[in-house]
Structures are given as structure tokens and as C-alpha cells.
Amino acid sequence: MIDVRTLRRKLQLMSAISDWKFALGLHVRFANPTLLYQTYPQEWIDFYTANGLVFRDPTVRWAMTHTGICDWSELAEQDESNVFGQAAEFGLRYGKAVAVGDETRSAGFFAHPSRRIEQAEVEEAHALLKQLHDMTKGVELMPAEELKRLRAELPP
């Protein structure tokens, strides 16, 4: 059983680490996270979704095949669709990708408008993402109705 209050508190802690914007996908299956939490600007979320950028985003490709922490600059050469350039137009200029998990993957994508994300910030986010991943283990096996209720109790 997932403790919703603890999950909510950990999501709030992730927001408190920095003045960044981010998306967390917990227990991703077929490029779809079982649980998704985003603080990105709604305009970016809408643009990203409408243009199917998840399938061209180098950070997503990296997170599905690696674990650890990666700076967007390390993936710039793989950004054939200019996802990073488009993100910058929405104020998401500097970023990091974080991935954890073996049997299932969870990933965090962090962006800041005006400065590089500090190593201490991303390491704290990495540790917190691991906790979120571990505490929601098995969520992808929940019946659809239970999963719907859980999603409704969490921040968007």
C-alpha cells in the first residue's frame, strides 16, 4: 500500500530543492509513466505533448537506457529535433536528466531558466527520486480504478 501523505511530502521536497521546473515519471512503461508529476509551464507541457516530443527527446532516450545523472549539454549532439532549443523558448534553458531503477525505470527531468543546476541540487533530487521509485514499487500492477484514485490524490 502506498502512503499518499508521504508521497505527497516527498514531491513537495523535490519542489523545495531549487527554483527549477521538472517532470517526474515513476515506473515508466512503453514511454508512459505510471505516475507523473510536473511543474513545467503548462504551455510547454501542451506544446511538448501536441508535437510528440517524448519520442524525440534525447533526455528521455537517455533515461530509458541509463541510470544516474546526465546534463543536457552531454546530449546536445543527439538533439536532432531541437527539443532543447524549443524548451529554451519556454524558459527551460539548463537541465539535467536523472534515472533510477532496474526492473522498472523512473526518471526526473529538471530545468532552470537562468543558471546551470548545481551538483548538490541534482544529487539531492537523485536520492529523492530513488526514494519515490522505491516507495511506489508495484504501482504499475495496481488495478486501473486504484491507480486512478491514487493519481487524483496527488498534485498534478
mmCIF file of N, CA and C in Angstrom, residues 15-149:
data_model
loop_
_atom_site.group_PDB
_atom_site.id
_atom_site.type_symbol
_atom_site.label_atom_id
_atom_site.label_comp_id
_atom_site.label_asym_id
_atom_site.label_seq_id
_atom_site.Cartn_x
_atom_site.Cartn_y
_atom_site.Cartn_z
ATOM 1 N N SER A 15 10.207 19.857 -4.969
ATOM 2 C CA SER A 15 9.972 21.239 -5.393
ATOM 3 C C SER A 15 10.787 22.233 -4.580
ATOM 4 N N ALA A 16 11.062 21.885 -3.328
ATOM 5 C CA ALA A 16 11.761 22.805 -2.427
ATOM 6 C C ALA A 16 13.280 22.806 -2.629
ATOM 7 N N ILE A 17 13.824 21.843 -3.341
ATOM 8 C CA ILE A 17 15.277 21.769 -3.534
ATOM 9 C C ILE A 17 15.793 23.004 -4.255
ATOM 10 N N SER A 18 15.051 23.444 -5.264
ATOM 11 C CA SER A 18 15.513 24.541 -6.117
ATOM 12 C C SER A 18 14.308 25.269 -6.702
ATOM 13 N N ASP A 19 14.587 26.386 -7.356
ATOM 14 C CA ASP A 19 13.523 27.111 -8.050
ATOM 15 C C ASP A 19 13.411 26.626 -9.493
ATOM 16 N N TRP A 20 13.694 25.368 -9.717
ATOM 17 C CA TRP A 20 13.628 24.768 -11.032
ATOM 18 C C TRP A 20 12.216 24.320 -11.373
ATOM 19 N N LYS A 21 12.054 23.855 -12.596
ATOM 20 C CA LYS A 21 10.830 23.214 -13.060
ATOM 21 C C LYS A 21 11.210 21.790 -13.431
ATOM 22 N N PHE A 22 10.266 20.869 -13.304
ATOM 23 C CA PHE A 22 10.623 19.485 -13.581
ATOM 24 C C PHE A 22 9.425 18.614 -13.917
ATOM 25 N N ALA A 23 9.745 17.430 -14.425
ATOM 26 C CA ALA A 23 8.773 16.358 -14.633
ATOM 27 C C ALA A 23 9.367 15.100 -14.032
ATOM 28 N N LEU A 24 8.555 14.378 -13.278
ATOM 29 C CA LEU A 24 8.950 13.091 -12.713
ATOM 30 C C LEU A 24 8.026 12.024 -13.274
ATOM 31 N N GLY A 25 8.609 11.008 -13.845
ATOM 32 C CA GLY A 25 7.837 9.869 -14.332
ATOM 33 C C GLY A 25 8.237 8.647 -13.521
ATOM 34 N N LEU A 26 7.292 8.108 -12.773
ATOM 35 C CA LEU A 26 7.582 6.952 -11.922
ATOM 36 C C LEU A 26 7.086 5.674 -12.584
ATOM 37 N N HIS A 27 7.964 4.697 -12.633
ATOM 38 C CA HIS A 27 7.674 3.368 -13.189
ATOM 39 C C HIS A 27 7.145 3.485 -14.620
ATOM 40 N N VAL A 28 8.057 3.895 -15.498
ATOM 41 C CA VAL A 28 7.746 4.122 -16.906
ATOM 42 C C VAL A 28 7.610 2.778 -17.628
ATOM 43 N N ARG A 29 6.535 2.671 -18.401
ATOM 44 C CA ARG A 29 6.309 1.501 -19.258
ATOM 45 C C ARG A 29 5.946 2.003 -20.650
ATOM 46 N N PHE A 30 6.668 1.550 -21.649
ATOM 47 C CA PHE A 30 6.393 1.931 -23.039
ATOM 48 C C PHE A 30 6.330 3.452 -23.195
ATOM 49 N N ALA A 31 7.292 4.147 -22.620
ATOM 50 C CA ALA A 31 7.404 5.612 -22.663
ATOM 51 C C ALA A 31 6.269 6.307 -21.919
ATOM 52 N N ASN A 32 5.507 5.563 -21.126
ATOM 53 C CA ASN A 32 4.407 6.126 -20.347
ATOM 54 C C ASN A 32 4.665 5.921 -18.858
ATOM 55 N N PRO A 33 4.792 6.981 -18.095
ATOM 56 C CA PRO A 33 4.964 6.809 -16.657
ATOM 57 C C PRO A 33 3.654 6.382 -16.004
ATOM 58 N N THR A 34 3.742 5.483 -15.044
ATOM 59 C CA THR A 34 2.548 5.070 -14.308
ATOM 60 C C THR A 34 2.045 6.235 -13.461
ATOM 61 N N LEU A 35 2.977 6.962 -12.830
ATOM 62 C CA LEU A 35 2.650 8.186 -12.099
ATOM 63 C C LEU A 35 3.478 9.314 -12.695
ATOM 64 N N LEU A 36 2.865 10.455 -12.901
ATOM 65 C CA LEU A 36 3.543 11.605 -13.495
ATOM 66 C C LEU A 36 3.266 12.833 -12.649
ATOM 67 N N TYR A 37 4.337 13.561 -12.348
ATOM 68 C CA TYR A 37 4.220 14.802 -11.596
ATOM 69 C C TYR A 37 5.030 15.853 -12.342
ATOM 70 N N GLN A 38 4.410 16.991 -12.694
ATOM 71 C CA GLN A 38 5.086 18.017 -13.478
ATOM 72 C C GLN A 38 4.894 19.404 -12.886
ATOM 73 N N THR A 39 5.966 20.178 -12.924
ATOM 74 C CA THR A 39 5.879 21.592 -12.552
ATOM 75 C C THR A 39 6.267 22.487 -13.723
ATOM 76 N N TYR A 40 6.489 21.880 -14.889
ATOM 77 C CA TYR A 40 6.799 22.663 -16.083
ATOM 78 C C TYR A 40 5.656 23.625 -16.384
ATOM 79 N N PRO A 41 5.955 24.725 -17.101
ATOM 80 C CA PRO A 41 4.866 25.616 -17.527
ATOM 81 C C PRO A 41 3.856 24.841 -18.382
ATOM 82 N N GLN A 42 2.587 25.091 -18.168
ATOM 83 C CA GLN A 42 1.537 24.378 -18.902
ATOM 84 C C GLN A 42 1.689 24.541 -20.408
ATOM 85 N N GLU A 43 2.151 25.712 -20.837
ATOM 86 C CA GLU A 43 2.345 25.949 -22.275
ATOM 87 C C GLU A 43 3.370 24.968 -22.854
ATOM 88 N N TRP A 44 4.436 24.695 -22.097
ATOM 89 C CA TRP A 44 5.449 23.743 -22.544
ATOM 90 C C TRP A 44 4.875 22.329 -22.558
ATOM 91 N N ILE A 45 4.158 21.966 -21.524
ATOM 92 C CA ILE A 45 3.548 20.632 -21.459
ATOM 93 C C ILE A 45 2.641 20.431 -22.677
ATOM 94 N N ASP A 46 1.813 21.423 -22.979
ATOM 95 C CA ASP A 46 0.899 21.327 -24.115
ATOM 96 C C ASP A 46 1.663 21.214 -25.434
ATOM 97 N N PHE A 47 2.690 22.059 -25.615
ATOM 98 C CA PHE A 47 3.495 22.041 -26.834
ATOM 99 C C PHE A 47 4.221 20.709 -26.985
ATOM 100 N N TYR A 48 4.839 20.266 -25.916
ATOM 101 C CA TYR A 48 5.601 19.007 -25.899
ATOM 102 C C TYR A 48 4.690 17.840 -26.277
ATOM 103 N N THR A 49 3.503 17.811 -25.683
ATOM 104 C CA THR A 49 2.547 16.730 -25.946
ATOM 105 C C THR A 49 2.020 16.805 -27.367
ATOM 106 N N ALA A 50 1.585 17.976 -27.789
ATOM 107 C CA ALA A 50 0.994 18.143 -29.118
ATOM 108 C C ALA A 50 1.978 17.781 -30.231
ATOM 109 N N ASN A 51 3.267 17.985 -29.986
ATOM 110 C CA ASN A 51 4.282 17.716 -31.005
ATOM 111 C C ASN A 51 4.982 16.367 -30.827
ATOM 112 N N GLY A 52 4.507 15.557 -29.904
ATOM 113 C CA GLY A 52 5.064 14.220 -29.702
ATOM 114 C C GLY A 52 6.551 14.228 -29.402
ATOM 115 N N LEU A 53 7.013 15.229 -28.659
ATOM 116 C CA LEU A 53 8.453 15.361 -28.418
ATOM 117 C C LEU A 53 9.017 14.250 -27.535
ATOM 118 N N VAL A 54 8.174 13.575 -26.777
ATOM 119 C CA VAL A 54 8.673 12.493 -25.925
ATOM 120 C C VAL A 54 9.419 11.446 -26.760
ATOM 121 N N PHE A 55 9.010 11.261 -28.001
ATOM 122 C CA PHE A 55 9.643 10.259 -28.856
ATOM 123 C C PHE A 55 10.930 10.754 -29.505
ATOM 124 N N ARG A 56 11.204 12.069 -29.374
ATOM 125 C CA ARG A 56 12.415 12.649 -29.974
ATOM 126 C C ARG A 56 13.331 13.294 -28.948
ATOM 127 N N ASP A 57 12.919 13.275 -27.704
ATOM 128 C CA ASP A 57 13.656 13.944 -26.630
ATOM 129 C C ASP A 57 14.878 13.113 -26.237
ATOM 130 N N PRO A 58 16.089 13.665 -26.406
ATOM 131 C CA PRO A 58 17.286 12.900 -26.057
ATOM 132 C C PRO A 58 17.377 12.567 -24.566
ATOM 133 N N THR A 59 16.760 13.378 -23.710
ATOM 134 C CA THR A 59 16.813 13.069 -22.272
ATOM 135 C C THR A 59 15.970 11.836 -21.957
ATOM 136 N N VAL A 60 14.855 11.690 -22.642
ATOM 137 C CA VAL A 60 14.003 10.517 -22.432
ATOM 138 C C VAL A 60 14.721 9.262 -22.932
ATOM 139 N N ARG A 61 15.309 9.351 -24.121
ATOM 140 C CA ARG A 61 16.080 8.199 -24.647
ATOM 141 C C ARG A 61 17.185 7.816 -23.674
ATOM 142 N N TRP A 62 17.898 8.826 -23.166
ATOM 143 C CA TRP A 62 18.982 8.553 -22.226
ATOM 144 C C TRP A 62 18.429 7.876 -20.964
ATOM 145 N N ALA A 63 17.365 8.403 -20.413
ATOM 146 C CA ALA A 63 16.815 7.892 -19.150
ATOM 147 C C ALA A 63 16.265 6.476 -19.276
ATOM 148 N N MET A 64 15.866 6.076 -20.460
ATOM 149 C CA MET A 64 15.337 4.720 -20.631
ATOM 150 C C MET A 64 16.440 3.681 -20.805
ATOM 151 N N THR A 65 17.670 4.147 -21.008
ATOM 152 C CA THR A 65 18.771 3.204 -21.231
ATOM 153 C C THR A 65 19.930 3.366 -20.255
ATOM 154 N N HIS A 66 19.838 4.329 -19.348
ATOM 155 C CA HIS A 66 20.910 4.594 -18.386
ATOM 156 C C HIS A 66 20.322 4.831 -17.002
ATOM 157 N N THR A 67 21.180 4.765 -16.001
ATOM 158 C CA THR A 67 20.818 5.236 -14.670
ATOM 159 C C THR A 67 21.871 6.256 -14.258
ATOM 160 N N GLY A 68 21.497 7.139 -13.352
ATOM 161 C CA GLY A 68 22.426 8.155 -12.891
ATOM 162 C C GLY A 68 21.936 9.540 -13.240
ATOM 163 N N ILE A 69 22.901 10.422 -13.512
ATOM 164 C CA ILE A 69 22.621 11.833 -13.762
ATOM 165 C C ILE A 69 23.309 12.244 -15.060
ATOM 166 N N CYS A 70 22.619 13.014 -15.886
ATOM 167 C CA CYS A 70 23.186 13.477 -17.146
ATOM 168 C C CYS A 70 22.789 14.939 -17.379
ATOM 169 N N ASP A 71 23.740 15.762 -17.761
ATOM 170 C CA ASP A 71 23.473 17.157 -18.103
ATOM 171 C C ASP A 71 22.979 17.225 -19.555
ATOM 172 N N TRP A 72 22.049 18.132 -19.806
ATOM 173 C CA TRP A 72 21.552 18.291 -21.167
ATOM 174 C C TRP A 72 22.682 18.546 -22.155
ATOM 175 N N SER A 73 23.695 19.266 -21.734
ATOM 176 C CA SER A 73 24.796 19.589 -22.646
ATOM 177 C C SER A 73 25.495 18.332 -23.164
ATOM 178 N N GLU A 74 25.470 17.256 -22.382
ATOM 179 C CA GLU A 74 26.081 15.989 -22.803
ATOM 180 C C GLU A 74 25.274 15.326 -23.923
ATOM 181 N N LEU A 75 24.031 15.721 -24.091
ATOM 182 C CA LEU A 75 23.145 15.104 -25.069
ATOM 183 C C LEU A 75 22.861 16.019 -26.262
ATOM 184 N N ALA A 76 23.461 17.193 -26.273
ATOM 185 C CA ALA A 76 23.157 18.198 -27.292
ATOM 186 C C ALA A 76 23.351 17.672 -28.715
ATOM 187 N N GLU A 77 24.379 16.893 -28.952
ATOM 188 C CA GLU A 77 24.644 16.371 -30.291
ATOM 189 C C GLU A 77 23.570 15.392 -30.754
ATOM 190 N N GLN A 78 22.856 14.798 -29.805
ATOM 191 C CA GLN A 78 21.801 13.833 -30.131
ATOM 192 C C GLN A 78 20.436 14.506 -30.315
ATOM 193 N N ASP A 79 20.388 15.818 -30.143
ATOM 194 C CA ASP A 79 19.123 16.556 -30.193
ATOM 195 C C ASP A 79 18.798 16.970 -31.626
ATOM 196 N N GLU A 80 18.525 15.998 -32.475
ATOM 197 C CA GLU A 80 18.270 16.234 -33.895
ATOM 198 C C GLU A 80 16.978 17.014 -34.135
ATOM 199 N N SER A 81 16.045 16.956 -33.204
ATOM 200 C CA SER A 81 14.756 17.642 -33.360
ATOM 201 C C SER A 81 14.708 18.984 -32.636
ATOM 202 N N ASN A 82 15.849 19.418 -32.109
ATOM 203 C CA ASN A 82 15.948 20.700 -31.414
ATOM 204 C C ASN A 82 14.991 20.814 -30.225
ATOM 205 N N VAL A 83 14.852 19.722 -29.481
ATOM 206 C CA VAL A 83 13.993 19.732 -28.294
ATOM 207 C C VAL A 83 14.524 20.748 -27.289
ATOM 208 N N PHE A 84 15.848 20.783 -27.089
ATOM 209 C CA PHE A 84 16.429 21.721 -26.128
ATOM 210 C C PHE A 84 16.199 23.170 -26.555
ATOM 211 N N GLY A 85 16.333 23.448 -27.834
ATOM 212 C CA GLY A 85 16.089 24.806 -28.339
ATOM 213 C C GLY A 85 14.635 25.221 -28.138
ATOM 214 N N GLN A 86 13.737 24.285 -28.388
ATOM 215 C CA GLN A 86 12.312 24.572 -28.190
ATOM 216 C C GLN A 86 11.997 24.753 -26.706
ATOM 217 N N ALA A 87 12.611 23.950 -25.850
ATOM 218 C CA ALA A 87 12.403 24.088 -24.401
ATOM 219 C C ALA A 87 12.871 25.468 -23.934
ATOM 220 N N ALA A 88 13.993 25.930 -24.492
ATOM 221 C CA ALA A 88 14.532 27.240 -24.108
ATOM 222 C C ALA A 88 13.541 28.354 -24.423
ATOM 223 N N GLU A 89 12.770 28.214 -25.491
ATOM 224 C CA GLU A 89 11.766 29.210 -25.836
ATOM 225 C C GLU A 89 10.667 29.313 -24.767
ATOM 226 N N PHE A 90 10.550 28.273 -23.947
ATOM 227 C CA PHE A 90 9.570 28.258 -22.862
ATOM 228 C C PHE A 90 10.236 28.499 -21.504
ATOM 229 N N GLY A 91 11.492 28.964 -21.544
ATOM 230 C CA GLY A 91 12.196 29.292 -20.310
ATOM 231 C C GLY A 91 12.923 28.131 -19.660
ATOM 232 N N LEU A 92 13.065 27.018 -20.353
ATOM 233 C CA LEU A 92 13.746 25.837 -19.814
ATOM 234 C C LEU A 92 15.098 25.719 -20.516
ATOM 235 N N ARG A 93 16.103 26.410 -19.990
ATOM 236 C CA ARG A 93 17.371 26.564 -20.711
ATOM 237 C C ARG A 93 18.480 25.623 -20.253
ATOM 238 N N TYR A 94 18.554 25.334 -18.977
ATOM 239 C CA TYR A 94 19.614 24.488 -18.430
ATOM 240 C C TYR A 94 18.951 23.284 -17.779
ATOM 241 N N GLY A 95 19.478 22.103 -18.044
ATOM 242 C CA GLY A 95 18.779 20.954 -17.490
ATOM 243 C C GLY A 95 19.634 19.753 -17.173
ATOM 244 N N LYS A 96 19.014 18.862 -16.431
ATOM 245 C CA LYS A 96 19.602 17.581 -16.039
ATOM 246 C C LYS A 96 18.532 16.508 -16.180
ATOM 247 N N ALA A 97 18.968 15.321 -16.510
ATOM 248 C CA ALA A 97 18.109 14.144 -16.502
ATOM 249 C C ALA A 97 18.643 13.212 -15.432
ATOM 250 N N VAL A 98 17.737 12.569 -14.727
ATOM 251 C CA VAL A 98 18.091 11.635 -13.662
ATOM 252 C C VAL A 98 17.269 10.370 -13.878
ATOM 253 N N ALA A 99 17.900 9.211 -13.785
ATOM 254 C CA ALA A 99 17.177 7.955 -13.965
ATOM 255 C C ALA A 99 17.596 6.940 -12.917
ATOM 256 N N VAL A 100 16.609 6.193 -12.444
ATOM 257 C CA VAL A 100 16.833 5.143 -11.449
ATOM 258 C C VAL A 100 16.008 3.920 -11.838
ATOM 259 N N GLY A 101 16.369 2.775 -11.252
ATOM 260 C CA GLY A 101 15.555 1.576 -11.406
ATOM 261 C C GLY A 101 16.194 0.521 -12.271
ATOM 262 N N ASP A 102 15.805 -0.710 -11.977
ATOM 263 C CA ASP A 102 16.275 -1.854 -12.749
ATOM 264 C C ASP A 102 15.121 -2.511 -13.499
ATOM 265 N N GLU A 103 14.215 -3.149 -12.759
ATOM 266 C CA GLU A 103 13.084 -3.828 -13.394
ATOM 267 C C GLU A 103 12.139 -2.833 -14.049
ATOM 268 N N THR A 104 11.864 -1.737 -13.371
ATOM 269 C CA THR A 104 11.120 -0.629 -13.964
ATOM 270 C C THR A 104 11.969 0.620 -13.782
ATOM 271 N N ARG A 105 11.731 1.595 -14.613
ATOM 272 C CA ARG A 105 12.504 2.839 -14.578
ATOM 273 C C ARG A 105 11.653 3.983 -14.072
ATOM 274 N N SER A 106 12.321 4.886 -13.372
ATOM 275 C CA SER A 106 11.733 6.169 -13.023
ATOM 276 C C SER A 106 12.733 7.233 -13.435
ATOM 277 N N ALA A 107 12.214 8.377 -13.862
ATOM 278 C CA ALA A 107 13.102 9.420 -14.369
ATOM 279 C C ALA A 107 12.606 10.792 -13.937
ATOM 280 N N GLY A 108 13.569 11.674 -13.752
ATOM 281 C CA GLY A 108 13.288 13.064 -13.448
ATOM 282 C C GLY A 108 14.003 13.940 -14.458
ATOM 283 N N PHE A 109 13.317 14.966 -14.911
ATOM 284 C CA PHE A 109 13.865 15.895 -15.891
ATOM 285 C C PHE A 109 13.731 17.290 -15.299
ATOM 286 N N PHE A 110 14.860 17.919 -15.023
ATOM 287 C CA PHE A 110 14.915 19.180 -14.286
ATOM 288 C C PHE A 110 15.448 20.284 -15.179
ATOM 289 N N ALA A 111 14.828 21.463 -15.102
ATOM 290 C CA ALA A 111 15.254 22.580 -15.957
ATOM 291 C C ALA A 111 15.198 23.882 -15.180
ATOM 292 N N HIS A 112 16.139 24.751 -15.517
ATOM 293 C CA HIS A 112 16.198 26.070 -14.884
ATOM 294 C C HIS A 112 16.279 27.124 -15.984
ATOM 295 N N PRO A 113 15.653 28.286 -15.773
ATOM 296 C CA PRO A 113 15.643 29.310 -16.827
ATOM 297 C C PRO A 113 16.927 30.118 -16.956
ATOM 298 N N SER A 114 17.702 30.255 -15.876
ATOM 299 C CA SER A 114 18.780 31.243 -15.936
ATOM 300 C C SER A 114 20.149 30.779 -15.443
ATOM 301 N N ARG A 115 20.242 29.559 -14.972
ATOM 302 C CA ARG A 115 21.547 29.101 -14.479
ATOM 303 C C ARG A 115 21.649 27.582 -14.568
ATOM 304 N N ARG A 116 22.890 27.132 -14.540
ATOM 305 C CA ARG A 116 23.113 25.686 -14.511
ATOM 306 C C ARG A 116 22.633 25.137 -13.168
ATOM 307 N N ILE A 117 22.144 23.941 -13.202
ATOM 308 C CA ILE A 117 21.698 23.268 -11.978
ATOM 309 C C ILE A 117 22.934 22.779 -11.240
ATOM 310 N N GLU A 118 23.005 23.099 -9.970
ATOM 311 C CA GLU A 118 24.172 22.741 -9.167
ATOM 312 C C GLU A 118 24.210 21.241 -8.871
ATOM 313 N N GLN A 119 25.421 20.724 -8.732
ATOM 314 C CA GLN A 119 25.616 19.299 -8.480
ATOM 315 C C GLN A 119 24.902 18.855 -7.195
ATOM 316 N N ALA A 120 24.983 19.656 -6.150
ATOM 317 C CA ALA A 120 24.331 19.294 -4.884
ATOM 318 C C ALA A 120 22.817 19.197 -5.062
ATOM 319 N N GLU A 121 22.241 20.085 -5.864
ATOM 320 C CA GLU A 121 20.793 20.051 -6.113
ATOM 321 C C GLU A 121 20.386 18.757 -6.821
ATOM 322 N N VAL A 122 21.116 18.421 -7.874
ATOM 323 C CA VAL A 122 20.745 17.248 -8.654
ATOM 324 C C VAL A 122 21.032 15.956 -7.886
ATOM 325 N N GLU A 123 22.047 15.957 -7.048
ATOM 326 C CA GLU A 123 22.306 14.771 -6.224
ATOM 327 C C GLU A 123 21.190 14.566 -5.203
ATOM 328 N N GLU A 124 20.697 15.655 -4.634
ATOM 329 C CA GLU A 124 19.570 15.558 -3.711
ATOM 330 C C GLU A 124 18.323 15.063 -4.451
ATOM 331 N N ALA A 125 18.112 15.566 -5.648
ATOM 332 C CA ALA A 125 16.976 15.127 -6.463
ATOM 333 C C ALA A 125 17.103 13.643 -6.820
ATOM 334 N N HIS A 126 18.314 13.208 -7.135
ATOM 335 C CA HIS A 126 18.569 11.807 -7.470
ATOM 336 C C HIS A 126 18.198 10.904 -6.289
ATOM 337 N N ALA A 127 18.638 11.275 -5.098
ATOM 338 C CA ALA A 127 18.337 10.483 -3.900
ATOM 339 C C ALA A 127 16.828 10.462 -3.630
ATOM 340 N N LEU A 128 16.178 11.584 -3.801
ATOM 341 C CA LEU A 128 14.737 11.665 -3.565
ATOM 342 C C LEU A 128 13.959 10.884 -4.625
ATOM 343 N N LEU A 129 14.409 10.941 -5.875
ATOM 344 C CA LEU A 129 13.771 10.157 -6.931
ATOM 345 C C LEU A 129 13.876 8.665 -6.625
ATOM 346 N N LYS A 130 15.022 8.241 -6.134
ATOM 347 C CA LYS A 130 15.204 6.828 -5.760
ATOM 348 C C LYS A 130 14.206 6.448 -4.668
ATOM 349 N N GLN A 131 14.023 7.317 -3.681
ATOM 350 C CA GLN A 131 13.045 7.043 -2.611
ATOM 351 C C GLN A 131 11.630 6.952 -3.181
ATOM 352 N N LEU A 132 11.283 7.881 -4.062
ATOM 353 C CA LEU A 132 9.958 7.860 -4.689
ATOM 354 C C LEU A 132 9.759 6.585 -5.505
ATOM 355 N N HIS A 133 10.783 6.200 -6.229
ATOM 356 C CA HIS A 133 10.735 4.975 -7.033
ATOM 357 C C HIS A 133 10.507 3.761 -6.132
ATOM 358 N N ASP A 134 11.279 3.678 -5.065
ATOM 359 C CA ASP A 134 11.181 2.523 -4.159
ATOM 360 C C ASP A 134 9.838 2.468 -3.435
ATOM 361 N N MET A 135 9.352 3.616 -2.991
ATOM 362 C CA MET A 135 8.104 3.611 -2.223
ATOM 363 C C MET A 135 6.867 3.369 -3.090
ATOM 364 N N THR A 136 7.010 3.496 -4.407
ATOM 365 C CA THR A 136 5.885 3.246 -5.304
ATOM 366 C C THR A 136 6.066 1.947 -6.092
ATOM 367 N N LYS A 137 6.996 1.136 -5.655
ATOM 368 C CA LYS A 137 7.229 -0.153 -6.320
ATOM 369 C C LYS A 137 5.927 -0.947 -6.364
ATOM 370 N N GLY A 138 5.618 -1.473 -7.515
ATOM 371 C CA GLY A 138 4.395 -2.239 -7.703
ATOM 372 C C GLY A 138 3.211 -1.412 -8.162
ATOM 373 N N VAL A 139 3.364 -0.083 -8.212
ATOM 374 C CA VAL A 139 2.256 0.782 -8.617
ATOM 375 C C VAL A 139 1.775 0.435 -10.024
ATOM 376 N N GLU A 140 2.687 -0.001 -10.871
ATOM 377 C CA GLU A 140 2.315 -0.317 -12.248
ATOM 378 C C GLU A 140 1.426 -1.555 -12.333
ATOM 379 N N LEU A 141 1.332 -2.312 -11.235
ATOM 380 C CA LEU A 141 0.491 -3.511 -11.202
ATOM 381 C C LEU A 141 -0.870 -3.259 -10.554
ATOM 382 N N MET A 142 -1.086 -2.047 -10.083
ATOM 383 C CA MET A 142 -2.357 -1.720 -9.425
ATOM 384 C C MET A 142 -3.507 -1.789 -10.429
ATOM 385 N N PRO A 143 -4.672 -2.213 -9.964
ATOM 386 C CA PRO A 143 -5.850 -2.160 -10.837
ATOM 387 C C PRO A 143 -6.128 -0.721 -11.264
ATOM 388 N N ALA A 144 -6.701 -0.558 -12.422
ATOM 389 C CA ALA A 144 -6.931 0.765 -13.013
ATOM 390 C C ALA A 144 -7.699 1.695 -12.083
ATOM 391 N N GLU A 145 -8.709 1.194 -11.401
ATOM 392 C CA GLU A 145 -9.508 2.044 -10.503
ATOM 393 C C GLU A 145 -8.685 2.561 -9.333
ATOM 394 N N GLU A 146 -7.855 1.697 -8.745
ATOM 395 C CA GLU A 146 -6.998 2.122 -7.629
ATOM 396 C C GLU A 146 -5.981 3.145 -8.106
ATOM 397 N N LEU A 147 -5.413 2.908 -9.266
ATOM 398 C CA LEU A 147 -4.424 3.826 -9.839
ATOM 399 C C LEU A 147 -5.070 5.185 -10.122
ATOM 400 N N LYS A 148 -6.268 5.187 -10.616
ATOM 401 C CA LYS A 148 -6.993 6.428 -10.885
ATOM 402 C C LYS A 148 -7.188 7.216 -9.589
ATOM 403 N N ARG A 149 -7.576 6.534 -8.514
ATOM 404 C CA ARG A 149 -7.766 7.202 -7.227
ATOM 405 C C ARG A 149 -6.445 7.772 -6.709
#
